[in-house]
Tab-separated table of C-alpha atoms (C1' of nucleotides) in Angstrom:
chain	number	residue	atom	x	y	z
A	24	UNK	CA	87.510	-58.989	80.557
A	25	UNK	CA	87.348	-58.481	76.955
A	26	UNK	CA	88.920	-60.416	74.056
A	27	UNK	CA	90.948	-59.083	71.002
A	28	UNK	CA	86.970	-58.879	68.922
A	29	UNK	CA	86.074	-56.296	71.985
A	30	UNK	CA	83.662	-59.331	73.396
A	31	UNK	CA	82.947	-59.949	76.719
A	32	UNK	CA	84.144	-63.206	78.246
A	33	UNK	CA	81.964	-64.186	80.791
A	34	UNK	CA	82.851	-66.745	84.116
A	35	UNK	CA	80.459	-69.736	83.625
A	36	UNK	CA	80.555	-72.808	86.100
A	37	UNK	CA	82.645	-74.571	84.021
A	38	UNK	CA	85.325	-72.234	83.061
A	39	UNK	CA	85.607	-71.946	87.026
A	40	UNK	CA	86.235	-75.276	87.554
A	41	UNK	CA	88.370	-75.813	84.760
A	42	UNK	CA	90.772	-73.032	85.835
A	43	UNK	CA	90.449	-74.534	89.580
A	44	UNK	CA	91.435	-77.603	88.163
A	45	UNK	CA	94.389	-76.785	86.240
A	46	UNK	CA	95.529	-74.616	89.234
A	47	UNK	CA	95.415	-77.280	91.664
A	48	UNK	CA	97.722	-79.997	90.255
A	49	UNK	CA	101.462	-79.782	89.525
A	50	UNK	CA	100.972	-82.453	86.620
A	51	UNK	CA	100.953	-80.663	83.270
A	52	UNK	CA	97.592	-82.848	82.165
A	53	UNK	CA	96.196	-83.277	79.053
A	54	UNK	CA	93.070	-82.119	77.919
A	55	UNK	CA	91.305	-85.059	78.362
A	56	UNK	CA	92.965	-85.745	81.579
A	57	UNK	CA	91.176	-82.000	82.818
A	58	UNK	CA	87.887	-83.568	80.790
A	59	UNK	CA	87.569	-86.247	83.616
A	60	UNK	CA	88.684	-84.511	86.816
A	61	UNK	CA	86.193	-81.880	85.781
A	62	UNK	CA	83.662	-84.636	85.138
A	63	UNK	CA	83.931	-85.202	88.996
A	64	UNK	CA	82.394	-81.902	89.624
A	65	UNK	CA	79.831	-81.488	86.704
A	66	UNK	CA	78.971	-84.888	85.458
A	67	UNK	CA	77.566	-83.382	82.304
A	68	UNK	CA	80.033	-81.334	80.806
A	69	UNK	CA	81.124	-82.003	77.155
A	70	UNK	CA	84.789	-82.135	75.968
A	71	UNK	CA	84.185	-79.701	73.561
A	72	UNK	CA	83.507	-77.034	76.196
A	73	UNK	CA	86.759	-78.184	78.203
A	74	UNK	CA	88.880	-77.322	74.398
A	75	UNK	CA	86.791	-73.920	74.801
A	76	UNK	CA	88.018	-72.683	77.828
A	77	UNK	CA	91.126	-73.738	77.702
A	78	UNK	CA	91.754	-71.803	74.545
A	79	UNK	CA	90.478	-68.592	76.111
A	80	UNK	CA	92.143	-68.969	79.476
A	81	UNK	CA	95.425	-69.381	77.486
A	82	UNK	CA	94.229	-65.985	75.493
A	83	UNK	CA	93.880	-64.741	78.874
A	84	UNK	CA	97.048	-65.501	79.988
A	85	UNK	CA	95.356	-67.786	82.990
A	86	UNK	CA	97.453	-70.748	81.620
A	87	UNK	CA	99.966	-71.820	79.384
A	88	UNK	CA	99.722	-74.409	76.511
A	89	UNK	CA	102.941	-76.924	75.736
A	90	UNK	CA	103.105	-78.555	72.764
A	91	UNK	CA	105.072	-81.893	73.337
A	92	UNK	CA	104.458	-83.339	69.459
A	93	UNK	CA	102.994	-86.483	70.569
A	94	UNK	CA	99.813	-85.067	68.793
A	95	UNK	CA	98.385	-83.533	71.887
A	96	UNK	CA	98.598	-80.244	73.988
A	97	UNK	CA	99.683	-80.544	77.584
A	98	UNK	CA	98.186	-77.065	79.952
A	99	UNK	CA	100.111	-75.694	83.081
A	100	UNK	CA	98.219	-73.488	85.256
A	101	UNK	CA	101.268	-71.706	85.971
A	102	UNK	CA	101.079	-69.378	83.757
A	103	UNK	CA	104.611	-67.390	84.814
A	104	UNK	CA	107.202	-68.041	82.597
A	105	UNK	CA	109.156	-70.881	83.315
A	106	UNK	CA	111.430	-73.956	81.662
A	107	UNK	CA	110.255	-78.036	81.653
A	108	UNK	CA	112.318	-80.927	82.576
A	109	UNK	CA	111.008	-84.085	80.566
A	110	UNK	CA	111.631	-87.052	82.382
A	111	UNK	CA	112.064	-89.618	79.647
A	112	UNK	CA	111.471	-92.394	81.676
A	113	UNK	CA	108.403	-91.902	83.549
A	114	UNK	CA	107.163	-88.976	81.363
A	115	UNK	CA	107.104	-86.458	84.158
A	116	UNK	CA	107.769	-82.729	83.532
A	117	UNK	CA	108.441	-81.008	86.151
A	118	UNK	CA	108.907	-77.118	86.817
A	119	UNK	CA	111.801	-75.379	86.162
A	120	UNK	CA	112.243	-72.304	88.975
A	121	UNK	CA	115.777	-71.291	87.411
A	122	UNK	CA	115.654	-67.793	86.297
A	123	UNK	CA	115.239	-67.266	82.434
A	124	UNK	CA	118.665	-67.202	80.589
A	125	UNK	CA	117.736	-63.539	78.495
A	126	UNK	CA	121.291	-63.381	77.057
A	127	UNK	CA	120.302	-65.770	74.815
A	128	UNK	CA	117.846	-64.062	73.124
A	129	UNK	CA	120.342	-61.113	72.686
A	130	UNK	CA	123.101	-62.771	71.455
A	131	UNK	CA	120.612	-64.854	68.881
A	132	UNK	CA	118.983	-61.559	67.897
A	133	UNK	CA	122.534	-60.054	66.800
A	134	UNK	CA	123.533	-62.876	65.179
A	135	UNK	CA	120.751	-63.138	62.865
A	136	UNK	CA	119.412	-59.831	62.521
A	137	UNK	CA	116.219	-60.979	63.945
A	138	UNK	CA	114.018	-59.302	66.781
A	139	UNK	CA	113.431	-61.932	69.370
A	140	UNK	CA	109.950	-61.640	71.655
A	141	UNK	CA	110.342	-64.723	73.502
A	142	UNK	CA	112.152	-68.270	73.676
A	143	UNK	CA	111.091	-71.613	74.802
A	144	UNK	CA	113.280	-73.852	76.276
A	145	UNK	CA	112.723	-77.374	77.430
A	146	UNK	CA	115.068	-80.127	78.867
A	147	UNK	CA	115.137	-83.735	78.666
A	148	UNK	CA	116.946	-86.106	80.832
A	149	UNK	CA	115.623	-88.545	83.777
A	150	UNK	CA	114.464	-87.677	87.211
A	151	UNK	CA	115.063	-88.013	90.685
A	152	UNK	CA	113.207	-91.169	91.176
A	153	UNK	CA	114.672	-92.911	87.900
A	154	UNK	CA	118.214	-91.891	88.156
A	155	UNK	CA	119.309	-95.488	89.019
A	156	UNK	CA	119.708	-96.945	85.569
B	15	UNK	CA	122.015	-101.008	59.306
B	16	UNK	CA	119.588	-102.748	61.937
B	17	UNK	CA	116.661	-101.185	64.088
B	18	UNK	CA	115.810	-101.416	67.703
B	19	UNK	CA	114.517	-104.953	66.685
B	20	UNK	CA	117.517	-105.906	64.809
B	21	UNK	CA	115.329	-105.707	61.394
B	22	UNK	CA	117.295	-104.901	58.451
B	23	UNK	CA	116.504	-101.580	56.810
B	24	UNK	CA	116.675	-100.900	52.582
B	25	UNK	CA	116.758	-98.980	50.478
B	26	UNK	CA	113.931	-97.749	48.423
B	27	UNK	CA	113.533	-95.676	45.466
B	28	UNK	CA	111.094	-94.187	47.609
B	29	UNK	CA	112.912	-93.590	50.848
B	30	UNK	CA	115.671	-92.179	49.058
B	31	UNK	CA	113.646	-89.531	46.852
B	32	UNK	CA	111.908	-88.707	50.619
B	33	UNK	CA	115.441	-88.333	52.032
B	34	UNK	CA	116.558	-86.058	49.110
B	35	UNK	CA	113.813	-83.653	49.227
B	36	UNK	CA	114.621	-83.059	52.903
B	37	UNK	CA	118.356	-82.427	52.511
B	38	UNK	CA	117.895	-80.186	49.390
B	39	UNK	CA	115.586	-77.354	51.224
B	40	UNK	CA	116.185	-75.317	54.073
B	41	UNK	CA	112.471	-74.774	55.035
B	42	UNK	CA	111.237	-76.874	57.442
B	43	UNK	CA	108.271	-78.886	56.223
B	44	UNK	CA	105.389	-80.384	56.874
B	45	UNK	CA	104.984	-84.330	56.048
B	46	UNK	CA	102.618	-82.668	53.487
B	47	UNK	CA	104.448	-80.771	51.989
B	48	UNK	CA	107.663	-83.267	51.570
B	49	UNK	CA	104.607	-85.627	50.253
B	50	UNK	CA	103.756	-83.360	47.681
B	51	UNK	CA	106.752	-82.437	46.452
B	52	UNK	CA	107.941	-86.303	46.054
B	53	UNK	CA	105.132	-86.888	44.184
B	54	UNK	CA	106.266	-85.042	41.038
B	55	UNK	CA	109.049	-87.261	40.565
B	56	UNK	CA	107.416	-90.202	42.251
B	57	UNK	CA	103.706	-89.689	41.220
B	58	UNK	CA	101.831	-92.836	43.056
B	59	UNK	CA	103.146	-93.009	46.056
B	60	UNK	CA	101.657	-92.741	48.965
B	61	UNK	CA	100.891	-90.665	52.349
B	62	UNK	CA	101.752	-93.626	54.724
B	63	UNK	CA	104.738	-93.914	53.146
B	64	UNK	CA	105.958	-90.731	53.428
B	65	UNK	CA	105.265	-90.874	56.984
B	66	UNK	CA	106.725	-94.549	57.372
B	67	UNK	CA	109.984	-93.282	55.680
B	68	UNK	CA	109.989	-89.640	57.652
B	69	UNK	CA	109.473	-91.900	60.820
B	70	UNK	CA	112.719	-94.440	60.139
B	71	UNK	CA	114.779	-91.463	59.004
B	72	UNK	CA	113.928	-90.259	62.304
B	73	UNK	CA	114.851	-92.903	63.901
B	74	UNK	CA	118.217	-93.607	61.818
B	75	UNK	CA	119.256	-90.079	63.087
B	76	UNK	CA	119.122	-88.808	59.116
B	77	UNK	CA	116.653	-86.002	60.043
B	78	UNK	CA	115.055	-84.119	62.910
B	79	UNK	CA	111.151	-84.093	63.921
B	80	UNK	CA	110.035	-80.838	64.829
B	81	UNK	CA	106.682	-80.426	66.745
B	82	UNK	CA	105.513	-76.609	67.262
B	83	UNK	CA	101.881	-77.934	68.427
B	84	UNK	CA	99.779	-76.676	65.668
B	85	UNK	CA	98.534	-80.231	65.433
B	86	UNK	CA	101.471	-81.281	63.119
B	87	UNK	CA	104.968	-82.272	62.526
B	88	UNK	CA	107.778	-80.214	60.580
B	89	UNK	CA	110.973	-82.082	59.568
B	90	UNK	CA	114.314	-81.237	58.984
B	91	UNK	CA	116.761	-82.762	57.033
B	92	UNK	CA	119.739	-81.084	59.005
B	93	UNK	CA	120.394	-83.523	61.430
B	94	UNK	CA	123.019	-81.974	63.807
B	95	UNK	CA	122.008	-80.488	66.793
B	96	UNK	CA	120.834	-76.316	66.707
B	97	UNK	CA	118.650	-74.419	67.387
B	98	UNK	CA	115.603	-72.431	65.257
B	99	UNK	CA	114.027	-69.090	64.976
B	100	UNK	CA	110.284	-68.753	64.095
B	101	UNK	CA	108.987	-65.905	62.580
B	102	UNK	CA	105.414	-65.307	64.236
B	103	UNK	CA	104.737	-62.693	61.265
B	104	UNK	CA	105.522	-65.115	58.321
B	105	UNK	CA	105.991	-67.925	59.682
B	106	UNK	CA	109.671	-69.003	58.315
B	107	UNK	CA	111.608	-71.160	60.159
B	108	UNK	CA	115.426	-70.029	60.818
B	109	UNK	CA	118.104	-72.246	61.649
B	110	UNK	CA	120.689	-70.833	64.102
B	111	UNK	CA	124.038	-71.213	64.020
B	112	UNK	CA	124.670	-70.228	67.618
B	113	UNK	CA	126.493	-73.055	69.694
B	114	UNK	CA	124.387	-75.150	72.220
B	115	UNK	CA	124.475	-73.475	75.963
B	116	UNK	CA	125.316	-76.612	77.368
B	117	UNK	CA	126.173	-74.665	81.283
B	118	UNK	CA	122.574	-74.718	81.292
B	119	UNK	CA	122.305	-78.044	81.456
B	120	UNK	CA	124.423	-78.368	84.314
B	121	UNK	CA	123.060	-75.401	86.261
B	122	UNK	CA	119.637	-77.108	85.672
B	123	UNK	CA	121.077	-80.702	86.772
B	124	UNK	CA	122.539	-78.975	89.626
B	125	UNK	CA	119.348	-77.164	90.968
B	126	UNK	CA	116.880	-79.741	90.241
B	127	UNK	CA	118.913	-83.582	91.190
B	128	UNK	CA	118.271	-84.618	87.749
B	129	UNK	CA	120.462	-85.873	85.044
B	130	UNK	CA	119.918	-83.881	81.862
B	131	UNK	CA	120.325	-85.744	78.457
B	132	UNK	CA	119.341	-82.909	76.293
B	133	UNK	CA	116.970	-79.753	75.659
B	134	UNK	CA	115.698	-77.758	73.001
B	135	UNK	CA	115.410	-74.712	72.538
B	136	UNK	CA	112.756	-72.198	70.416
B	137	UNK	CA	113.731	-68.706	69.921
B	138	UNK	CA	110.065	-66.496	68.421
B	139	UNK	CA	110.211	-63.231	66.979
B	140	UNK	CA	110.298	-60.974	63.786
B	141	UNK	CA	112.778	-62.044	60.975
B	142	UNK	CA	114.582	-59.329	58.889
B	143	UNK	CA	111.988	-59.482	56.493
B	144	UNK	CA	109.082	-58.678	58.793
B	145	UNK	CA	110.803	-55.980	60.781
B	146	UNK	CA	109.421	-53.346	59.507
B	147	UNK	CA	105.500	-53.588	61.341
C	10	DC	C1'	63.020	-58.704	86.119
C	11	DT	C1'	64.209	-58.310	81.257
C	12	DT	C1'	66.975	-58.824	77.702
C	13	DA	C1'	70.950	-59.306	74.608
C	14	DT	C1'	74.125	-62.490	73.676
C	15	DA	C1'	78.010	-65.381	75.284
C	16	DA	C1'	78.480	-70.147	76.586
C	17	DT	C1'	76.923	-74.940	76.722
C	18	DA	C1'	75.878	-79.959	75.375
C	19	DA	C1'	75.721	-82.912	71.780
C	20	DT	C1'	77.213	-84.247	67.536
C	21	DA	C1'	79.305	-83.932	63.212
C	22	DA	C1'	83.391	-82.867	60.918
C	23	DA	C1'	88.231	-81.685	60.070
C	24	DT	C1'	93.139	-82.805	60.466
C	25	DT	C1'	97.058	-85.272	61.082
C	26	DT	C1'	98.985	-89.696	61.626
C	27	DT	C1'	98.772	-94.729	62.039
C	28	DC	C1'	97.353	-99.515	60.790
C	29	DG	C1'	96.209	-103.824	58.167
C	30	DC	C1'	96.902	-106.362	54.210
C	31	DA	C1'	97.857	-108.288	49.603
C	32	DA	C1'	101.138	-107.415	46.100
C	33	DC	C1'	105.743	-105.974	45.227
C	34	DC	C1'	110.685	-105.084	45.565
C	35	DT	C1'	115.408	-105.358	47.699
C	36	DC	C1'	119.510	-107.559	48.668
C	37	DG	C1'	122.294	-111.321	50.287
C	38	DA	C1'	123.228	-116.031	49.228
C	39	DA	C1'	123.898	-119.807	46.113
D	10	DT	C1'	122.374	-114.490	37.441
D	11	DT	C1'	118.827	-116.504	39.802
D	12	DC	C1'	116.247	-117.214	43.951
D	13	DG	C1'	113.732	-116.287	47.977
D	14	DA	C1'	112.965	-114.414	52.802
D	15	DG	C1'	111.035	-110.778	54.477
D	16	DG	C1'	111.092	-105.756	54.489
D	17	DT	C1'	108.282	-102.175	51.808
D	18	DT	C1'	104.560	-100.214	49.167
D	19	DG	C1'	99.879	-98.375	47.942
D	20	DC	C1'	95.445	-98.127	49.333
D	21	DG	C1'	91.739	-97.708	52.209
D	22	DA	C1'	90.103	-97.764	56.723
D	23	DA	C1'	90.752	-96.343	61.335
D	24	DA	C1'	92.750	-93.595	65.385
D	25	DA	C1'	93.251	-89.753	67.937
D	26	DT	C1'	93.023	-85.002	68.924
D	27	DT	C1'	90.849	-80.775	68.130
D	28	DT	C1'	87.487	-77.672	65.910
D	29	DA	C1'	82.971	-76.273	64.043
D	30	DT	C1'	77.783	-76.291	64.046
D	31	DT	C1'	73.438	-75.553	66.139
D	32	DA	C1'	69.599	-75.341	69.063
D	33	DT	C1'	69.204	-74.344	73.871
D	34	DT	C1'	70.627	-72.404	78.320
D	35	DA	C1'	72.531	-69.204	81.471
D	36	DT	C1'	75.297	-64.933	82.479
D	37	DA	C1'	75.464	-60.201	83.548
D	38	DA	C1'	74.228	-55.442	82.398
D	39	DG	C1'	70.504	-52.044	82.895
DNA sequence: CTTATAATAATAAATTTTCGCAACCTCGAA
DNA sequence: TTCGAGGTTGCGAAAATTTATTATTATAAG
């Protein structure tokens, strides 16, 4: 696998583990939450190679990267396209499976005169287990 | 007009000038930038303020906090509810006109037993400016 | 097995935002 | 108009997250 600079990426113990990581939880964790489950496996392993790899996995396409504002990055190692539910109780997000709404981007795209690539869309609201309030 | 802690906002020279800049552009800034344009008419003031004021203004439902995850904020000072358009050649930030799709909150509320308060909603593309590449 | 070089650990540094505090200013009451 | 409680400011330090640097190590091609 090569990079946009024609470079070879090459799999290393602890891009493996991060990816296997990521890939094994629903929770859309933090990177420093993926720093200490990672930790488990290779004791040694420095934060600043966790940031690394989960820069090129995104650039890869492996995962995706959510930007919630609170000043960090969340990661999702599902890396199809998909919506967020926010619970704003207990902070949850949880995956969205409903298909994407593409008419959107149409309908903004002759509207504005733009060309639209891609949308984001993310909901807010309370979940399952905090309805009762 | 009270806060969450029944504390009695005021009005400041400095709050005011903050608020002003924000309703009088249609870019959507960084605290930076809103810091550095306040300065020329209010030369000594300061960083924290800016953020103190951009944060109660937040709060006070004057202006919107937008977080696109490159580490900082942008703000807008158009408070009602829409959408935005970002240009990933140039950067600009759009706002759209388009009416919320509030069915998808139901469809979502439907599929997934949750009660949806809100969403938001990114649209990424060219603008008619960039087109052309 | 050798070798070129990508990746790592450790640490410093950059960036954005928040905090603590003494001095100051706002606004309602007298 | 004056007064005063307490919200606000400016400034510097501090947080918190993420990126850059560098010598060393480890991957993968030949």
């Amino acid at each position: 696998m090569k990079n946009v600079d024609g470079v070879k990426y090459r799999m290393t113990k602890q891009k493996r583990v991060i990816l296997e990581v990521l890939k094994n939880t629903k929770s859309h964790p933090t990177a420093d939450w993926v720093y200490d489950k990672v930790r488990k496996k290779i004791p040694n392993i420095s934060l600043g190679t966790v940031y690394r790899n989960l820069n090129i996995l995104k650039n890869q396409g492996e995962i995706l990267e959510l930007s919630y504002g609170k000043g960090f990055s969340r990661f999702d190692g599902n890396a199809s396209r998909h919506y967020h539910f926010t619970c704003e109780h207990c902070g949850r997000i949880l995956d969205i499976e409903t298909p994407e709404f593409m008419e959107m981007e149409h309908e903004v795209a002759r509207q504005m005169g733009v060309k639209v690539a891609r949308h984001r869309l993310e909901f807010y609201g309370s979940c399952p287990d905090c309805m009762t309030d």
